[in-house]
Coordinates of N, CA and C and ligand atoms in Angstrom, one line a residue:
M20 N -15.6 0.8 13.2 CA -15.2 1.9 12.3 C -14.1 0.6 11.8
P21 N -14.3 0.1 10.6 CA -13.6 -0.5 10.0 C -12.0 -0.1 10.3
R22 N -11.3 -1.3 10.1 CA -9.7 -1.0 10.3 C -8.5 -0.9 9.2
V23 N -8.0 0.0 8.6 CA -6.9 0.0 7.3 C -5.9 -0.2 7.7
L24 N -4.8 -1.0 7.9 CA -3.5 -0.9 7.8 C -2.9 -0.2 6.6
V25 N -1.9 0.7 6.5 CA -1.5 0.9 5.5 C 0.5 0.4 5.6
L26 N 0.7 -0.3 4.1 CA 2.1 -0.4 4.9 C 3.0 0.1 3.7
N27 N 4.4 0.7 3.8 CA 5.2 1.6 2.7 C 6.6 0.9 2.8
G28 N 7.1 -0.2 2.1 CA 8.1 -0.7 2.3 C 9.7 0.7 2.1
P29 N 10.6 -0.2 1.5 CA 12.0 0.5 1.2 C 12.1 2.1 0.7
N30 N 12.2 2.2 1.2 CA 12.7 4.1 0.5 C 11.5 4.8 0.3
L31 N 10.8 4.3 0.6 CA 9.5 5.6 0.9 C 9.2 6.5 1.6
N32 N 10.1 6.0 3.1 CA 10.7 7.4 4.1 C 11.2 8.3 3.1
L33 N 11.5 8.4 2.2 CA 12.2 9.4 1.6 C 11.9 10.2 0.1
L34 N 10.3 9.9 0.0 CA 9.2 10.3 -0.6 C 9.5 11.4 -0.3
G35 N 9.7 12.5 -2.3 CA 9.8 14.1 -1.7 C 10.5 14.2 -2.2
T36 N 11.9 13.6 -2.0 CA 13.3 14.4 -2.3 C 14.0 13.5 -3.2
R37 N 13.5 12.0 -3.8 CA 13.6 10.6 -3.9 C 13.4 10.6 -5.5
R38 N 13.8 10.9 -6.7 CA 13.5 11.3 -7.7 C 12.1 11.5 -8.1
P39 N 11.9 12.6 -7.6 CA 10.7 13.4 -7.8 C 10.2 13.7 -9.2
D40 N 10.6 13.0 -10.0 CA 10.3 12.8 -11.5 C 9.4 11.9 -11.4
L41 N 10.1 10.5 -10.8 CA 8.8 9.4 -10.9 C 8.2 9.4 -10.4
Y42 N 7.9 10.0 -8.5 CA 7.3 9.9 -7.3 C 7.0 11.0 -6.7
G43 N 7.2 12.1 -7.3 CA 6.7 13.5 -7.0 C 7.2 14.3 -5.9
R44 N 6.9 15.6 -5.4 CA 7.7 15.7 -4.1 C 6.4 15.4 -3.4
T45 N 5.1 15.1 -3.1 CA 4.5 14.9 -1.6 C 5.4 14.0 -0.8
T46 N 5.8 14.1 0.3 CA 6.5 13.4 1.1 C 5.3 12.4 1.9
L47 N 5.8 11.1 2.5 CA 5.2 10.7 3.5 C 4.2 11.1 4.3
A48 N 5.1 11.6 5.0 CA 4.3 12.3 5.9 C 2.7 13.4 6.0
E49 N 3.0 13.9 4.4 CA 1.9 14.3 3.6 C 0.7 13.0 3.8
I50 N 1.3 12.4 3.1 CA 0.5 11.5 2.4 C -0.3 10.4 3.7
E51 N 0.3 10.7 4.8 CA -0.1 10.4 5.8 C -1.7 11.3 6.3
K52 N -1.2 12.1 6.5 CA -2.1 13.3 6.6 C -2.9 13.0 6.1
R53 N -3.2 13.2 4.8 CA -4.6 12.6 3.5 C -5.0 12.1 4.0
L54 N -4.3 10.7 4.1 CA -5.0 9.3 4.3 C -5.9 9.7 5.5
H55 N -5.2 10.5 6.8 CA -6.6 10.2 8.0 C -7.5 11.1 7.6
A56 N -7.3 12.1 7.1 CA -8.5 12.9 6.3 C -9.5 12.6 5.9
L57 N -9.3 11.9 4.7 CA -10.1 10.8 4.6 C -10.9 10.1 4.7
G58 N -10.0 8.9 5.7 CA -10.3 8.2 6.2 C -11.0 8.7 7.3
E59 N -11.4 9.7 7.9 CA -12.6 10.5 9.3 C -14.0 10.6 8.3
E60 N -13.5 10.7 6.6 CA -14.7 11.3 5.9 C -15.4 10.3 5.4
L61 N -14.7 9.3 5.1 CA -14.6 7.8 4.9 C -15.5 6.7 5.7
G62 N -14.8 7.1 7.3 CA -15.9 6.4 8.8 C -14.6 5.1 8.8
L63 N -13.0 4.8 8.3 CA -11.9 4.0 8.3 C -11.3 5.0 9.6
A64 N -10.8 4.2 10.3 CA -9.4 4.5 11.2 C -8.2 3.6 10.4
V65 N -7.5 5.0 10.0 CA -6.7 4.8 9.2 C -5.4 4.4 10.2
E66 N -4.3 3.4 9.8 CA -3.1 3.6 9.8 C -1.9 3.8 9.6
V67 N -0.9 4.4 8.8 CA 0.0 4.2 8.3 C 1.7 4.1 8.4
R68 N 2.2 2.5 8.0 CA 3.6 3.1 8.6 C 4.5 2.6 7.3
Q69 N 6.0 2.9 7.9 CA 6.6 2.5 6.6 C 8.3 1.7 7.5
S70 N 8.5 0.9 6.3 CA 9.7 -0.3 7.1 C 11.0 -0.4 5.9
N71 N 12.0 -0.2 5.9 CA 12.8 -0.6 5.6 C 13.3 -1.8 5.6
H72 N 12.6 -2.5 6.5 CA 13.2 -4.0 6.3 C 12.3 -4.9 6.3
E73 N 12.4 -6.2 5.2 CA 11.3 -6.9 5.1 C 10.9 -7.4 6.5
G74 N 11.6 -7.7 7.3 CA 11.1 -8.9 8.4 C 9.4 -8.1 9.1
T75 N 10.4 -6.6 9.4 CA 9.8 -5.5 10.0 C 7.7 -5.7 9.4
L76 N 8.2 -5.5 8.0 CA 6.7 -5.8 7.1 C 5.9 -6.7 7.4
V77 N 6.8 -8.1 7.3 CA 6.2 -9.6 7.3 C 5.5 -9.7 8.7
D78 N 6.5 -8.8 10.2 CA 5.2 -8.9 10.9 C 3.9 -8.4 11.0
W79 N 4.8 -7.3 10.5 CA 3.3 -6.5 10.5 C 1.5 -7.1 10.2
I80 N 2.2 -7.4 8.5 CA 1.3 -8.0 8.0 C 0.4 -9.2 9.0
Q81 N 1.8 -10.2 9.3 CA 0.9 -11.4 10.5 C 0.1 -10.3 12.1
E82 N 0.7 -9.5 11.8 CA 0.1 -8.6 13.2 C -1.3 -8.1 13.0
A83 N -1.6 -8.3 11.7 CA -3.3 -7.1 11.2 C -4.0 -8.2 11.3
R84 N -3.4 -9.8 11.4 CA -4.6 -10.6 11.0 C -5.2 -10.2 13.0
G85 N -6.3 -9.8 13.0 CA -6.8 -9.4 13.8 C -7.2 -8.3 14.6
T86 N -6.0 -7.4 13.8 CA -6.4 -6.0 14.1 C -6.6 -4.5 13.3
A87 N -6.1 -5.7 12.1 CA -7.1 -4.3 10.8 C -7.9 -5.4 10.0
D88 N -8.7 -4.7 9.4 CA -10.1 -5.2 8.7 C -9.4 -4.6 7.0
A89 N -8.7 -4.6 6.9 CA -8.0 -4.9 4.9 C -6.6 -3.8 5.3
L90 N -5.8 -4.1 4.0 CA -4.5 -3.9 4.2 C -4.3 -3.3 2.9
V91 N -3.7 -1.6 2.8 CA -3.2 -1.3 1.3 C -1.7 -1.3 1.8
I92 N -1.1 -1.5 0.6 CA 0.6 -2.0 1.2 C 1.0 -1.4 -0.5
N93 N 1.8 -0.8 -0.7 CA 2.9 -0.7 -1.2 C 4.1 -0.7 -0.8
A94 N 4.7 -2.2 -1.4 CA 5.9 -2.9 -1.2 C 7.3 -2.7 -1.0
A95 N 7.3 -1.2 -2.2 CA 8.2 -0.6 -3.0 C 8.9 -1.7 -4.0
A96 N 10.7 -2.1 -3.6 CA 11.1 -2.9 -4.0 C 10.9 -3.9 -3.7
Y97 N 10.1 -4.4 -2.7 CA 10.2 -6.1 -2.2 C 8.6 -6.2 -2.7
T98 N 7.9 -5.5 -3.5 CA 7.3 -6.0 -4.4 C 7.7 -6.9 -5.6
H99 N 8.9 -6.4 -6.1 CA 10.0 -8.0 -6.9 C 10.4 -8.7 -6.7
T100 N 10.7 -8.8 -5.6 CA 11.7 -10.0 -4.4 C 11.1 -10.3 -3.7
S101 N 9.9 -10.2 -3.2 CA 9.3 -10.8 -2.0 C 8.4 -11.9 -1.8
V102 N 8.8 -12.9 -1.2 CA 8.1 -13.8 -1.2 C 7.6 -14.9 0.4
A103 N 8.5 -13.9 0.5 CA 8.0 -13.8 2.0 C 6.9 -12.8 2.1
I104 N 6.9 -12.1 2.0 CA 6.0 -10.7 2.0 C 4.3 -11.2 1.7
R105 N 4.6 -12.1 0.3 CA 3.5 -12.3 -0.7 C 2.8 -13.8 0.2
D106 N 3.9 -14.5 1.0 CA 2.7 -15.3 2.0 C 2.6 -15.3 3.4
A107 N 3.0 -14.0 3.4 CA 2.3 -13.2 4.6 C 1.2 -12.6 4.5
L108 N 0.8 -11.8 3.5 CA 0.1 -11.6 2.5 C -1.5 -12.1 2.7
E109 N -1.6 -13.6 2.1 CA -2.2 -14.9 1.2 C -2.9 -15.0 2.9
V110 N -2.1 -15.0 3.8 CA -2.7 -16.1 5.2 C -3.5 -14.6 5.4
F111 N -3.8 -13.0 5.4 CA -4.2 -12.3 5.6 C -5.5 -12.1 5.1
E112 N -7.0 -11.9 6.2 CA -8.0 -12.9 6.0 C -9.1 -11.4 4.6
G113 N -8.7 -10.1 5.4 CA -9.1 -8.8 4.4 C -8.5 -8.6 3.0
P114 N -9.8 -7.6 3.0 CA -9.0 -7.5 1.0 C -7.9 -6.7 1.4
V115 N -6.7 -6.8 0.2 CA -5.4 -6.1 -0.1 C -5.9 -5.3 -0.9
V116 N -5.0 -3.6 -1.1 CA -5.2 -3.2 -2.3 C -3.4 -3.2 -2.4
E117 N -3.3 -3.1 -3.6 CA -1.7 -3.5 -3.7 C -1.4 -2.0 -4.6
V118 N -0.5 -0.6 -4.1 CA -0.2 0.9 -4.7 C 1.5 0.5 -4.9
H119 N 1.7 1.8 -5.9 CA 2.6 1.9 -6.4 C 2.5 3.7 -6.9
L120 N 3.4 4.3 -7.0 CA 2.5 5.5 -7.5 C 3.0 6.1 -8.3
S121 N 4.0 4.5 -9.0 CA 4.5 4.8 -10.2 C 3.9 3.7 -11.0
N122 N 3.9 3.7 -13.1 CA 3.2 2.6 -13.2 C 4.0 2.0 -13.5
I123 N 4.0 0.6 -12.6 CA 5.7 -0.2 -13.3 C 5.9 -0.9 -14.2
F124 N 4.0 -0.6 -15.0 CA 5.0 -1.8 -16.1 C 5.3 -1.1 -17.2
A125 N 5.1 0.6 -16.8 CA 5.9 1.3 -18.1 C 7.9 1.7 -17.7
R126 N 8.4 0.9 -16.7 CA 9.2 0.6 -15.9 C 10.1 0.1 -16.4
E127 N 11.5 0.1 -15.7 CA 11.7 -1.6 -16.5 C 11.1 -2.6 -16.3
P128 N 12.2 -3.8 -17.1 CA 11.5 -5.5 -17.1 C 11.6 -5.8 -15.7
F129 N 12.5 -5.4 -15.0 CA 12.3 -6.4 -13.3 C 11.6 -6.0 -12.8
R130 N 10.6 -4.3 -13.2 CA 9.6 -4.3 -12.1 C 8.5 -4.7 -12.5
H131 N 8.1 -4.9 -13.6 CA 7.0 -5.5 -14.0 C 5.8 -6.9 -13.4
R132 N 7.2 -8.1 -12.7 CA 6.3 -9.0 -12.2 C 6.7 -8.0 -11.0
S133 N 5.0 -8.9 -10.1 CA 4.8 -8.1 -8.8 C 4.6 -9.9 -7.7
H134 N 5.2 -9.8 -6.9 CA 4.7 -11.2 -6.3 C 3.4 -10.5 -5.5
V135 N 3.5 -9.6 -5.4 CA 2.1 -9.0 -4.4 C 0.7 -9.0 -5.0
S136 N 0.9 -8.9 -6.6 CA -0.1 -8.5 -7.0 C -0.9 -10.3 -7.0
P137 N -0.8 -11.4 -6.9 CA -1.8 -12.8 -6.8 C -2.4 -12.8 -5.6
V138 N -1.8 -11.8 -4.9 CA -2.7 -12.4 -3.5 C -3.8 -11.0 -3.2
A139 N -3.3 -10.0 -4.2 CA -4.1 -8.6 -3.8 C -5.6 -8.7 -4.3
T140 N -6.4 -7.9 -3.3 CA -7.9 -8.0 -4.4 C -7.9 -6.6 -5.6
G141 N -6.9 -6.5 -5.9 CA -7.0 -5.0 -6.3 C -5.6 -4.8 -6.5
V142 N -4.9 -3.4 -7.5 CA -4.2 -3.2 -8.1 C -4.2 -1.6 -8.1
I143 N -3.8 -0.7 -8.5 CA -3.4 0.6 -8.1 C -1.8 1.2 -8.5
C144 N -1.6 1.3 -10.2 CA -0.5 1.9 -10.1 C -0.7 3.2 -11.5
G145 N 0.5 4.2 -10.9 CA 0.5 5.3 -11.6 C -0.2 6.8 -11.8
F146 N -0.6 6.9 -10.4 CA -1.7 7.5 -10.2 C -0.7 8.5 -9.1
G147 N 0.8 8.4 -8.0 CA 1.6 9.2 -7.5 C 0.5 8.9 -6.0
P148 N 0.9 10.0 -5.6 CA -0.5 10.1 -3.6 C -1.4 9.7 -4.6
L149 N -1.6 9.8 -5.2 CA -3.8 9.7 -5.0 C -4.0 8.2 -5.3
G150 N -3.3 7.2 -5.6 CA -3.6 6.0 -5.1 C -3.5 5.2 -4.1
Y151 N -2.8 6.4 -3.1 CA -3.3 5.9 -1.8 C -5.2 6.0 -1.5
E152 N -5.3 6.9 -1.8 CA -6.7 7.8 -1.8 C -7.4 7.0 -2.1
L153 N -7.3 6.9 -3.7 CA -8.0 5.5 -4.0 C -8.2 4.5 -3.5
A154 N -7.4 4.2 -3.4 CA -7.1 2.2 -2.0 C -8.2 2.4 -1.4
L155 N -8.1 3.3 -0.3 CA -9.2 3.3 0.5 C -10.7 4.0 0.3
R156 N -10.4 4.7 -1.0 CA -12.4 4.9 -1.5 C -12.6 3.2 -1.3
A157 N -12.0 2.4 -2.2 CA -12.0 1.0 -2.9 C -12.1 1.2 -2.1
L158 N -11.9 0.7 -0.5 CA -11.9 -0.2 0.8 C -13.0 -0.1 0.7
A159 N -13.4 1.4 1.2 CA -14.5 1.9 1.5 C -15.5 1.3 1.0
A160 N -15.3 1.5 0.1 CA -16.6 0.4 -0.9 C -17.3 -0.7 -0.5
R161 N -15.9 -1.5 0.1 CA -15.7 -3.1 0.0 C -16.4 -3.8 0.6
L162 N -15.5 -2.8 2.4 CA -16.3 -3.0 3.9 C -17.5 -2.4 4.3
A163 N -17.9 -1.5 4.3 CA -19.2 -1.1 4.0 C -20.4 -0.9 2.4
P164 N -20.3 -1.4 2.0 CA -21.2 -1.5 0.8 C -22.4 -0.2 0.5
R165 N -22.8 -0.6 1.9 CA -24.1 0.3 2.0 C -23.7 1.8 1.7
Q166 N -23.4 2.2 2.7 CA -22.7 3.5 3.3 C -21.9 4.1 1.9
A167 N -21.0 3.8 1.4 CA -20.5 4.1 0.6 C -20.8 3.8 -1.3
G168 N -21.6 3.1 -1.0 CA -22.6 2.6 -2.5 C -21.8 1.6 -3.6
G169 N -21.2 1.2 -3.1 CA -19.9 0.4 -3.9 C -20.5 -1.5 -3.7
G170 N -19.9 -1.9 -3.2 CA -20.0 -3.4 -3.5 C -19.1 -4.1 -3.8
R171 N -18.9 -5.2 -4.6 CA -17.6 -5.5 -4.7 C -16.6 -4.5 -5.7
Ligands
LIG212 C1 7.5 1.7 -5.9 C2 7.6 1.2 -7.6 C3 8.6 0.4 -7.3 O1 9.7 -0.3 -8.3 C4 10.1 0.8 -6.5 O2 11.1 0.0 -6.2 C5 9.6 1.8 -5.6 C6 8.2 2.3 -5.3 C7 6.3 2.5 -7.0 O3 5.6 3.3 -5.4 O4 6.4 3.3 -7.9 O5 10.5 1.5 -4.7 O6 6.9 0.6 -5.6

């Protein structure tokens, strides 16, 4: 079964209570539960992690080489600042989906630049928690084209 590691960056542990106007009221634990259920449906082994620390995220991306087939990453504020996360993602061999709950292009100009996008297979933003589910579906199609009816 293909393994997908879903990484979440700083402040995403506060989902549900942090700026619900922007990010909604769904908690990260609820998102995790949904992703596990969807993973079962799609035949993917899903693991969800969150850290407020850049180096921890870099360690997890490095560790994913050989232990995960694909990554989903919402690097949160580090999206806009972290060359280290970009460099780590660049050497991961499998597909990488960048997710943001909010539409970063409709927000402040400093959020319009992503260091992750140039090394991502695809980007999903603006659909709230659904974005993570869309990312899993995209990966299922990519990792097992015949079962999921996908392809590239
Ligand atoms: C975010 C967007 C980022 O700009 C912000 O720093 C976040 C969350 C999102 O999911 O919309 O923390 O990645």
